[in-house]
């Protein structure tokens, strides 16, 4: 099977002459269709930089990122816009809904940018919203619904275009545990039933335990890879915690 | 050291300062033009026959200038407040780094001073060109050839302009001191994070507002057209009142009304970013409808005053022509001693009052136009700054830069065009009513005066529109 995302020798260096700091060095990994992959790491480990590079918001200094057979590091700005709206879906921590638009319109926006005909648009928005359990708040404005509902609306907006890759940056970061669980259940469902490919960045072990595979980043390179295999979430959670404490281990010795 | 920092702030932030600078420059230019009237060739000719009238005109201009400088001072303060808002974080950083408040004030003082000097120089240079144009216009009204038409440089008016504007700058500096000193550091640093609470208007209500507004406007028009403009009784006041109220309700309801209409037209509503633009507009309307009304009325005054004063001039001209043609050659010879002499004296007799009306009209018209355009520009720029996040979201969703640019254009165009459009309609009705009055004096040629008025509006209003659009696009591009 062809991978949907391939990162080869990825490098990102900030700053110029004299005061360079490396955010990513030699990151290699692959994501196959239908995978639910997590990226974990402490703050400063480079996980946001990695996601920004994949989401074409930032450009890596070296190496290449191939999404769906296309090297995104070689794309021109205009092509990047169209690549973003056609192939990628985003869910961010601060859900990023437009506060002037209703929930329905927010979800529809992703389609109007793609110039989808109205006839398709309405049924598609309803269907996606029902899938994420927000069918009854479509006519409300973002400030009238709960944080969890907002985040699910953002997820609906991200998947309605049927992107090759769904990128989620700390999607549960601003949610209480109940809403977080609800969102993760829906993402899990999307992944298993619709075969959506999801790449999620998080620093929270509970959130990460919903993934099938986790990449741990440390100081800009991959430190460990954890596969869930047949294990249940409880087991997986403990194994994640082990590596997390291992990662934090350096700090227990104050030498 | 401070001068260097101030100089760097000004040159680097020139594009931020552009609206502030433009307003000051235009203000200086207009101020100089109308205060240097005394040294114009036309006035010298007029003074030769009617020195008293020249004195009167200059006196009126003096009085008007005081009023104008108050208006300009308010404008400059408003523009300055906008600048401070945009730079809050920067100022907060200076304080955080331990710059004493007095030094910060000194820094702002230097910046205002630099911008002020620059605007004064540019404005006076522009004003010298402007008075050349004004001279040409004035002389064309006399319909006599004056051989010398060169640049007029009036030292005393330059002095007066510098004096008035220096006082204005002083006021701005004092205001800066107070507003920086009163702010808490924490507010300066975190103000960006405070969000405004969004209120969405109820749509049926806005449709009702809109329809009521249109009905009121139509009845105001009817009263005006049926009764004429000179009937200064209580009906006239009623007309003014319902006209103003109608304008207010019109703007209050318009966006909701159009939103409602477009939502019916789904293919239109869900096309490109139409949905976004319409929602933005109607989401902001509760905070903008009042200023839109005020701007519309200011524009109406600007258009009405300048068109009527120009029109009245032409009317007086043509009545003079009728008077001349009613006389036989013999009469002309008897009374004036020759055709040329007659022209000279007849025109000079009417010239004084004509000029007074013309100058006052143009002066006030220009200042009203300048004020409304500047206020609009600043309002739109600060709204754009609030919109950064929304445009960021659009960019992340993969909206092309061109599509976003068009949305910005649409938003600013709506804000600039709507008050102007309604003001033009108001003015057209008003001028029709006024025509019947002016026509009693003589034939009115509204064509030429309308063209001239349109040119003023196009130049001043257009410049502000363009600057606002470019500024907004830049604000949205730089923060990605």
XYZ file of C-alpha atoms in Angstrom:
735
model
C 0.000 0.000 0.000
C 1.200 3.511 -0.860
C 1.735 5.743 2.174
C -0.426 8.854 2.329
C 2.258 10.876 4.068
C 5.998 10.391 3.831
C 8.496 12.576 5.646
C 12.073 12.165 4.448
C 15.089 13.631 6.257
C 12.989 16.525 7.493
C 14.972 19.487 8.836
C 13.900 22.811 10.173
C 16.363 25.425 11.388
C 15.287 28.747 12.849
C 17.379 31.864 12.935
C 20.285 32.850 10.727
C 24.046 33.202 10.865
C 25.453 32.779 14.309
C 22.356 31.950 16.316
C 20.845 28.948 14.639
C 18.540 26.678 16.544
C 17.379 23.426 15.118
C 13.705 22.570 15.645
C 13.642 19.385 13.579
C 16.548 17.173 12.532
C 16.311 14.100 10.338
C 12.714 13.184 10.966
C 11.620 10.174 8.899
C 8.231 8.500 9.090
C 5.296 7.269 7.042
C 1.562 7.340 7.547
C -0.613 4.861 5.634
C -4.241 5.376 4.610
C -6.682 4.702 7.416
C -4.132 5.152 10.185
C -4.794 7.133 13.361
C -1.354 8.414 14.321
C -0.381 10.525 17.298
C 2.641 12.751 17.800
C 3.729 13.340 21.378
C 6.490 15.323 22.978
C 7.156 17.994 25.561
C 6.851 21.607 24.606
C 9.836 22.605 22.508
C 10.234 19.098 21.146
C 9.264 20.267 17.671
C 5.824 18.711 17.343
C 4.077 21.928 16.374
C 6.855 22.729 13.913
C 6.406 19.291 12.389
C 2.656 19.767 12.057
C 3.089 23.245 10.603
C 5.437 21.842 7.975
C 3.047 19.055 7.064
C 0.097 21.435 6.963
C 2.090 23.670 4.540
C 1.818 26.640 6.895
C 5.599 26.526 7.334
C 8.376 25.379 5.012
C 11.034 22.926 6.168
C 14.690 23.891 5.712
C 15.612 20.525 4.260
C 14.156 17.171 3.286
C 10.761 16.586 1.756
C 7.171 15.899 2.726
C 5.142 13.847 0.315
C 1.397 13.916 0.820
C -0.713 11.745 -1.448
C 2.097 11.444 -3.981
C 2.819 15.168 -4.113
C 5.926 16.829 -2.733
C 4.422 19.760 -0.833
C 7.778 21.395 -0.181
C 8.047 22.139 -3.907
C 4.622 23.770 -4.304
C 4.130 27.434 -5.211
C 1.915 29.623 -2.945
C -1.138 29.439 -5.235
C -0.824 25.681 -5.553
C -0.395 25.463 -1.774
C -3.764 27.122 -1.194
C -5.515 24.714 -3.482
C -3.618 21.765 -1.996
C -4.654 22.840 1.493
C -8.325 23.164 0.693
C -8.575 20.009 -1.409
C -6.345 17.509 0.352
C -6.033 18.587 3.989
C -8.409 19.087 6.889
C -7.522 20.951 10.099
C -8.737 20.881 13.678
C -6.940 23.292 16.009
C -6.887 23.762 19.733
C -8.773 27.058 19.608
C -11.380 25.597 17.297
C -11.115 28.490 14.854
C -14.753 28.862 13.950
C -15.791 32.195 12.496
C -17.897 33.883 15.152
C -19.970 35.840 12.643
C -21.246 32.695 10.915
C -23.720 30.082 12.148
C -22.505 26.528 12.737
C -24.120 25.474 9.465
C -22.371 28.265 7.575
C -19.042 27.535 9.223
C -19.157 23.939 8.040
C -20.463 25.011 4.624
C -17.599 27.497 4.239
C -15.126 24.698 3.535
C -17.348 23.632 0.633
C -18.052 27.106 -0.770
C -14.313 27.671 -1.018
C -14.209 24.516 -3.142
C -17.067 25.934 -5.232
C -19.397 23.048 -4.464
C -22.904 23.404 -5.957
C -25.592 24.365 -3.445
C -27.649 21.246 -4.030
C -24.837 19.019 -2.766
C -23.763 21.438 -0.068
C -26.842 21.383 2.132
C -27.281 17.637 2.365
C -23.556 17.149 2.854
C -23.419 19.611 5.769
C -26.424 17.962 7.481
C -24.958 14.500 7.092
C -21.538 15.436 8.443
C -23.044 17.356 11.343
C -25.204 14.393 12.327
C -22.152 12.150 12.204
C -20.491 14.358 14.818
C -23.637 14.785 16.865
C -24.183 18.481 16.282
C -27.162 18.244 13.938
C -29.399 20.110 16.383
C -27.235 23.225 16.797
C -26.689 24.030 13.130
C -28.600 27.313 13.242
C -26.821 28.581 16.346
C -23.794 30.852 16.443
C -20.518 29.542 17.896
C -20.874 31.630 21.068
C -24.248 30.029 21.745
C -22.933 26.438 21.946
C -20.532 24.623 24.269
C -16.776 24.286 23.745
C -17.132 20.598 22.945
C -19.773 21.300 20.332
C -17.580 24.022 18.851
C -14.674 21.611 18.561
C -16.874 19.001 16.908
C -18.151 21.667 14.515
C -14.522 22.407 13.620
C -13.969 18.688 13.085
C -17.039 18.577 10.839
C -15.678 21.478 8.827
C -12.355 19.646 8.518
C -13.736 16.328 7.273
C -16.592 17.554 5.063
C -14.223 17.977 2.131
C -13.132 14.330 2.517
C -9.466 15.262 2.910
C -6.707 12.742 2.313
C -5.265 13.678 5.693
C -6.909 15.151 8.774
C -4.488 17.151 10.933
C -5.414 17.831 14.545
C -3.309 20.086 16.783
C -4.128 19.531 20.460
C -7.818 19.176 19.616
C -8.765 18.438 23.222
C -6.484 21.090 24.705
C -9.267 23.475 25.634
C -11.941 20.907 26.523
C -13.124 19.386 29.789
C -12.648 15.632 30.073
C -16.201 14.731 29.127
C -16.192 16.823 25.957
C -12.709 15.574 25.164
C -13.862 11.974 25.361
C -16.858 12.757 23.146
C -14.660 14.348 20.501
C -12.139 11.507 20.583
C -14.880 8.914 20.277
C -16.096 10.674 17.161
C -12.609 10.903 15.689
C -12.109 7.204 16.450
C -15.398 6.425 14.740
C -14.420 8.492 11.707
C -11.176 6.591 11.560
C -12.638 3.102 11.910
C -15.886 3.454 9.977
C -14.979 5.933 7.299
C -11.317 5.058 7.018
C -10.241 8.671 7.629
C -6.488 9.132 8.020
C -5.777 11.229 11.102
C -2.569 12.758 12.386
C -2.964 14.225 15.863
C -0.504 16.240 17.922
C -0.957 16.140 21.683
C 0.972 16.286 24.921
C -1.755 14.506 26.845
C -1.374 10.726 27.348
C -5.107 10.160 27.730
C -5.836 11.796 24.381
C -2.944 9.942 22.780
C -4.263 6.585 23.968
C -6.995 6.761 21.323
C -4.393 6.566 18.561
C -3.212 3.381 16.880
C 0.420 4.435 16.751
C 2.401 7.148 18.459
C 5.595 8.930 17.469
C 7.507 10.497 20.350
C 9.568 13.543 19.545
C 12.466 14.748 21.582
C 14.658 17.718 20.687
C 13.531 17.663 17.106
C 13.965 13.991 16.267
C 11.987 10.810 16.745
C 12.801 9.255 20.107
C 10.483 6.269 20.052
C 7.572 4.747 18.155
C 4.792 2.933 19.960
C 2.326 0.611 18.215
C -0.954 -0.192 19.911
C -1.369 -3.510 18.088
C -4.072 -5.593 19.767
C -3.713 -3.943 23.157
C -6.736 -2.171 24.695
C -6.671 1.507 25.546
C -5.876 0.925 29.207
C -2.707 -1.041 28.420
C -1.714 1.342 25.704
C -2.173 4.257 28.100
C 0.283 2.682 30.582
C 2.866 2.041 27.896
C 2.528 5.656 26.783
C 3.018 6.838 30.358
C 6.214 4.786 30.637
C 7.747 6.459 27.652
C 6.535 9.866 28.781
C 8.284 9.436 32.117
C 11.348 8.096 30.335
C 11.306 11.206 28.181
C 11.037 13.370 31.255
C 13.672 11.164 32.939
C 16.553 13.467 32.213
C 15.093 16.020 34.520
C 15.008 13.687 37.547
C 18.803 13.814 37.773
C 19.867 17.302 38.532
C 23.531 16.935 37.826
C 19.073 58.977 20.680
C 15.384 59.661 21.143
C 15.156 61.607 17.971
C 16.748 58.653 16.214
C 14.251 56.179 17.668
C 11.384 58.517 16.840
C 12.672 59.012 13.317
C 12.938 55.271 12.839
C 9.448 54.715 14.231
C 8.033 57.289 11.856
C 9.794 56.075 8.721
C 9.101 52.427 9.458
C 5.536 53.047 10.497
C 4.871 55.453 7.671
C 2.264 53.172 6.195
C 0.528 52.957 9.563
C 0.738 56.681 9.846
C -0.512 57.197 6.294
C -4.119 58.074 7.111
C -3.003 60.294 9.974
C -0.493 61.997 7.721
C -2.920 62.364 4.821
C -5.575 63.938 7.025
C -3.069 66.418 8.405
C -1.734 67.225 4.944
C -5.149 67.741 3.374
C -6.161 69.768 6.417
C -3.117 72.026 6.123
C -3.636 72.341 2.374
C -7.281 73.425 2.596
C -6.554 75.686 5.556
C -3.754 77.427 3.701
C -5.767 77.785 0.497
C -8.606 79.625 2.154
C -6.427 81.713 4.398
C -4.237 82.965 1.575
C -7.208 84.385 -0.306
C -6.137 87.925 0.509
C -3.085 87.735 -1.718
C -4.883 86.333 -4.744
C -4.930 88.447 -7.917
C -8.722 88.186 -8.030
C -8.966 89.774 -4.617
C -6.593 92.542 -5.600
C -8.822 93.381 -8.522
C -11.896 93.243 -6.341
C -10.265 95.429 -3.721
C -9.725 98.126 -6.326
C -13.466 98.653 -6.598
C -14.866 97.393 -3.350
C -12.347 97.268 -0.543
C -15.035 96.789 2.086
C -16.232 93.570 0.531
C -12.721 92.111 0.485
C -12.398 92.903 4.156
C -15.714 91.183 4.801
C -14.709 88.070 2.889
C -11.427 87.817 4.773
C -13.200 88.341 8.056
C -15.671 85.573 7.290
C -12.792 83.280 6.361
C -11.101 84.075 9.668
C -14.196 83.175 11.629
C -14.747 80.031 9.590
C -11.109 79.033 10.083
C -11.593 78.935 13.829
C -14.525 76.575 13.364
C -12.567 74.520 10.824
C -9.558 74.228 13.090
C -11.764 72.874 15.863
C -13.153 70.270 13.449
C -9.643 69.398 12.271
C -8.370 69.152 15.830
C -11.090 66.627 16.635
C -10.163 64.673 13.515
C -6.486 64.666 14.344
C -7.249 63.512 17.872
C -9.411 60.719 16.525
C -6.689 59.618 14.117
C -4.148 59.815 16.907
C -6.269 57.632 19.167
C -6.365 55.033 16.430
C -2.565 55.134 16.142
C -2.152 54.685 19.873
C -4.523 51.740 19.874
C -2.574 50.031 17.170
C 0.705 50.557 18.986
C -0.424 49.683 22.474
C 1.716 46.614 22.673
C 4.808 48.415 21.422
C 4.336 51.177 23.994
C 3.734 48.559 26.671
C 7.010 46.901 25.735
C 8.925 50.163 26.147
C 7.465 50.548 29.630
C 8.141 46.907 30.458
C 11.769 47.348 29.473
C 11.952 50.069 32.052
C 11.657 53.204 29.978
C 10.293 55.861 32.310
C 6.924 57.297 31.432
C 8.395 60.734 30.900
C 10.809 59.366 28.311
C 8.001 57.508 26.557
C 6.031 60.728 26.384
C 9.080 62.443 24.970
C 9.317 59.739 22.331
C 5.694 60.227 21.303
C 6.245 63.980 21.390
C 9.128 63.661 18.919
C 7.087 61.440 16.645
C 4.124 63.815 16.561
C 6.513 66.677 15.944
C 8.207 64.918 13.026
C 4.945 63.907 11.387
C 3.604 67.383 12.005
C 6.524 69.143 10.359
C 6.372 66.792 7.398
C 2.633 67.301 6.997
C 2.974 71.073 7.284
C 5.591 71.241 4.555
C 3.720 68.917 2.196
C 0.376 70.508 2.990
C 1.578 74.054 2.334
C 3.222 72.978 -0.912
C -0.020 71.353 -1.986
C -1.902 74.398 -0.774
C 0.137 76.679 -3.047
C -0.858 74.537 -6.017
C -4.413 74.463 -4.718
C -4.662 78.221 -4.503
C -3.501 78.413 -8.089
C -6.521 76.290 -9.004
C -8.758 78.382 -6.795
C -7.413 81.519 -8.474
C -8.203 80.123 -11.898
C -11.708 79.248 -10.759
C -12.258 82.668 -9.258
C -10.996 84.486 -12.317
C -13.144 82.426 -14.611
C -16.091 83.736 -12.625
C -15.067 87.307 -13.374
C -14.997 86.586 -17.069
C -12.230 89.068 -17.614
C -8.703 88.291 -18.646
C -6.027 88.799 -16.104
C -2.606 88.477 -17.649
C -0.605 87.339 -14.647
C -1.605 84.051 -13.057
C 1.313 82.749 -11.125
C 1.953 81.026 -7.832
C 0.837 82.999 -4.862
C 2.939 82.650 -1.802
C 1.607 84.373 1.224
C 4.005 84.487 4.122
C 1.405 85.632 6.594
C -0.933 82.748 5.754
C 1.920 80.281 6.112
C 2.536 81.789 9.527
C -1.107 81.540 10.438
C -1.335 77.922 9.262
C 1.749 76.993 11.260
C 0.377 78.748 14.339
C -3.036 77.060 14.205
C -1.626 73.630 13.538
C 1.040 73.978 16.202
C -1.720 74.561 18.701
C -3.422 71.440 17.394
C -0.229 69.407 17.751
C 0.162 70.676 21.284
C -3.329 69.459 22.085
C -2.483 66.066 20.570
C 0.704 65.837 22.611
C -1.107 66.664 25.825
C -3.720 64.082 24.950
C -1.004 61.490 24.317
C 0.571 62.189 27.680
C -2.712 61.779 29.484
C -3.785 58.659 27.685
C -0.452 56.881 28.109
C -0.114 57.873 31.731
C -3.611 56.723 32.552
C -3.227 53.267 31.059
C -2.078 50.393 33.161
C 0.812 48.387 31.818
C -1.177 45.163 32.002
C -3.855 46.656 29.766
C -1.325 47.818 27.221
C 0.166 44.345 27.008
C -3.003 42.269 26.936
C -5.530 44.492 25.249
C -5.296 42.567 22.009
C -6.780 39.560 23.687
C -9.941 41.242 24.763
C -12.670 40.274 22.392
C -15.711 42.289 21.665
C -18.951 40.553 22.439
C -20.686 39.753 19.241
C -24.333 40.559 18.997
C -26.351 39.379 16.098
C -29.361 41.435 15.244
C -32.665 39.736 14.827
C -33.377 39.559 11.129
C -37.125 40.299 11.091
C -36.399 43.419 13.126
C -33.810 44.675 10.697
C -36.175 44.157 7.768
C -38.748 46.192 9.678
C -36.159 48.894 10.423
C -35.186 49.043 6.793
C -38.724 49.349 5.456
C -39.614 51.968 8.068
C -36.445 53.883 7.167
C -37.297 53.884 3.476
C -40.866 55.031 4.217
C -39.587 57.890 6.391
C -37.061 58.947 3.770
C -39.707 58.973 1.050
C -42.043 61.116 3.126
C -39.189 63.508 3.927
C -38.462 63.793 0.209
C -42.130 64.393 -0.499
C -42.353 67.195 2.054
C -39.212 68.803 0.678
C -40.257 68.643 -2.960
C -43.828 69.748 -2.392
C -43.087 72.620 -0.076
C -39.736 73.824 -1.353
C -36.564 74.451 0.595
C -37.192 78.006 1.712
C -40.308 77.399 3.778
C -38.578 77.581 7.136
C -41.458 76.622 9.360
C -42.167 73.676 11.578
C -42.742 71.411 8.592
C -39.183 72.028 7.547
C -37.961 70.890 10.942
C -40.218 67.863 10.761
C -38.696 67.081 7.369
C -35.154 67.333 8.764
C -36.050 65.136 11.702
C -37.729 62.334 9.786
C -35.040 62.556 7.127
C -32.326 61.979 9.721
C -34.304 59.261 11.477
C -35.041 57.612 8.139
C -31.326 57.599 7.282
C -30.522 56.050 10.654
C -33.092 53.289 10.312
C -32.073 52.709 6.709
C -28.508 51.930 7.739
C -29.616 50.028 10.824
C -31.723 47.672 8.753
C -30.011 47.560 5.375
C -27.483 44.808 6.061
C -30.058 42.548 7.676
C -32.462 43.180 4.831
C -29.884 42.312 2.190
C -28.704 39.312 4.201
C -32.284 38.065 4.312
C -32.678 38.577 0.559
C -29.422 36.793 -0.244
C -30.175 33.865 1.994
C -33.197 33.219 -0.197
C -30.858 33.174 -3.196
C -28.811 30.206 -2.142
C -26.636 30.004 -5.229
C -25.555 33.578 -4.607
C -25.243 33.211 -0.844
C -23.090 30.106 -0.945
C -20.822 31.431 -3.675
C -17.162 32.211 -2.936
C -16.957 34.288 0.243
C -20.286 36.106 -0.168
C -21.633 34.477 2.960
C -18.614 35.636 4.952
C -18.728 39.223 3.674
C -22.464 39.602 4.316
C -22.213 38.146 7.806
C -19.231 40.348 8.639
C -21.105 43.393 7.514
C -24.281 42.644 9.394
C -22.353 41.476 12.446
C -20.653 44.861 12.677
C -23.681 46.954 11.846
C -24.829 47.579 15.399
C -21.564 49.394 16.044
C -21.339 51.171 12.695
C -24.820 52.326 11.758
C -24.597 55.465 13.862
C -21.336 56.585 12.340
C -22.599 55.670 8.885
C -25.547 58.001 9.443
C -23.327 60.832 10.647
C -20.967 60.317 7.711
C -23.867 60.256 5.267
C -25.142 63.563 6.646
C -21.664 65.119 6.555
C -21.300 64.033 2.942
C -24.712 65.472 2.185
C -23.601 68.791 3.649
C -20.385 68.659 1.648
C -22.131 67.906 -1.620
C -25.049 70.223 -0.973
C -22.989 73.211 0.125
C -20.424 73.055 -2.635
C -22.938 72.297 -5.383
C -25.313 75.055 -4.277
C -22.613 77.688 -3.845
C -21.226 76.936 -7.297
C -24.713 76.782 -8.751
C -25.721 80.070 -7.166
C -22.674 81.714 -8.689
C -23.634 80.601 -12.131
C -27.187 81.730 -11.515
C -26.062 85.214 -10.524
C -23.893 85.291 -13.646
C -26.707 84.506 -15.961
C -28.996 87.070 -14.372
C -26.302 89.646 -14.963
C -26.153 88.529 -18.568
C -29.910 88.992 -18.895
C -29.546 92.466 -17.473
C -26.862 93.367 -19.980
C -28.726 92.018 -22.938
C -31.799 93.974 -21.878
C -29.933 97.236 -22.438
C -29.393 98.879 -25.767
C -25.951 99.975 -26.928
C -26.992 103.573 -26.425
C -27.886 102.955 -22.786
C -24.591 101.242 -22.172
C -22.779 104.203 -23.677
C -24.765 106.619 -21.533
C -24.489 104.886 -18.202
C -21.063 103.227 -18.276
C -19.247 104.923 -21.087
C -18.561 101.870 -23.239
C -19.135 98.111 -23.274
C -15.883 97.101 -21.623
C -16.278 99.532 -18.814
C -19.776 98.289 -18.245
C -18.676 94.661 -18.006
C -15.984 95.622 -15.545
C -18.276 97.507 -13.227
C -21.298 95.223 -13.455
C -19.231 92.131 -12.699
C -17.320 93.771 -9.923
C -20.572 94.851 -8.310
C -21.754 91.283 -8.016
C -18.351 89.715 -7.588
C -18.009 90.337 -3.880
C -21.096 88.505 -2.722
C -20.536 85.778 -5.294
C -17.049 85.121 -4.010
C -18.138 85.109 -0.415
C -20.770 82.453 -1.064
C -18.417 80.432 -3.231
C -15.528 80.435 -0.791
C -17.607 79.651 2.234
C -19.322 76.842 0.381
C -16.134 75.290 -0.908
C -14.298 75.674 2.384
C -16.999 74.023 4.447
C -17.724 71.430 1.771
C -14.088 70.356 1.599
C -13.722 70.155 5.355
C -16.886 68.080 5.757
C -15.775 65.763 2.993
C -12.312 65.448 4.502
C -13.708 64.668 7.941
C -16.119 62.011 6.797
C -13.557 60.282 4.615
C -10.937 60.298 7.395
C -13.323 58.959 10.018
C -14.447 56.196 7.691
C -10.897 55.262 6.801
C -9.819 55.008 10.435
C -12.888 53.045 11.388
C -12.331 50.549 8.606
C -8.640 50.185 9.410
C -9.314 49.418 13.040
C -11.993 46.923 12.043
C -9.503 45.235 9.767
C -7.130 44.901 12.689
C -9.931 43.148 14.566
C -10.514 40.897 11.572
C -6.974 39.508 11.390
C -7.930 36.269 13.103
C -10.899 35.689 10.825
C -8.800 36.140 7.713
C -6.184 33.818 9.178
C -8.826 31.130 9.493
C -9.836 31.673 5.884
C -6.218 31.344 4.811
C -5.801 28.110 6.731
C -8.885 26.666 5.139
C -7.142 27.222 1.832
C -8.800 30.389 0.546
C -6.660 31.963 -2.118
C -5.089 35.329 -1.486
C -7.083 36.787 -4.383
C -10.372 35.622 -2.956
C -9.504 37.093 0.429
C -8.431 40.329 -1.213
C -11.791 40.566 -2.912
C -13.574 40.013 0.401
C -11.563 42.843 1.999
C -12.358 45.065 -0.962
C -16.063 44.263 -0.750
C -16.160 45.050 2.954
C -14.430 48.413 2.587
C -16.306 49.284 -0.555
C -19.637 48.748 1.215
C -18.547 50.969 4.086
C -17.437 53.793 1.797
C -19.971 53.516 -0.970
C -23.246 53.188 0.953
C -23.115 56.488 2.880
C -21.984 58.251 -0.302
C -24.755 56.685 -2.402
C -27.480 57.695 0.022
C -25.945 61.166 0.424
C -25.986 61.616 -3.362
C -29.676 60.654 -3.465
C -30.418 63.050 -0.595
C -28.426 65.782 -2.333
C -30.129 65.197 -5.676
C -33.526 65.686 -4.048
C -32.286 68.676 -2.076
C -30.707 70.326 -5.113
C -33.896 69.787 -7.109
C -35.768 71.606 -4.376
C -33.105 74.296 -4.137
C -33.115 74.747 -7.899
C -36.616 76.054 -7.867
C -35.394 78.757 -5.504
C -32.161 79.580 -7.304
C -33.963 79.494 -10.638
C -35.957 82.522 -9.496
C -32.700 84.440 -9.467
C -31.603 83.170 -12.838
C -31.048 80.122 -14.958
C -29.194 77.470 -12.982
C -26.525 75.404 -14.585
C -26.179 72.413 -12.299
C -24.206 70.438 -14.859
C -20.886 72.208 -14.453
C -21.157 72.609 -10.695
C -22.055 68.948 -10.261
C -19.018 67.920 -12.263
C -16.760 70.085 -10.135
C -18.256 68.753 -6.916
C -17.898 65.204 -8.200
C -14.206 65.859 -8.899
C -13.578 67.031 -5.327
C -15.324 63.994 -3.951
C -13.521 61.645 -6.294
C -10.089 62.977 -5.349
C -10.481 63.234 -1.558
C -12.874 60.343 -0.942
C -11.156 58.160 -3.528
C -7.717 58.697 -2.011
C -8.962 57.688 1.411
C -10.740 54.664 0.007
C -7.636 53.510 -1.799
C -5.401 54.065 1.219
C -7.812 52.178 3.451
C -7.989 49.245 1.076
C -4.218 49.021 0.627
C -3.644 49.507 4.361
C -6.142 46.805 5.277
C -4.694 44.352 2.807
C -1.257 44.992 4.214
C -2.412 44.539 7.816
C -3.916 41.184 6.862
C -0.881 40.068 4.906
C 1.809 40.878 7.414
C 0.338 38.814 10.260
C 0.039 35.313 9.052
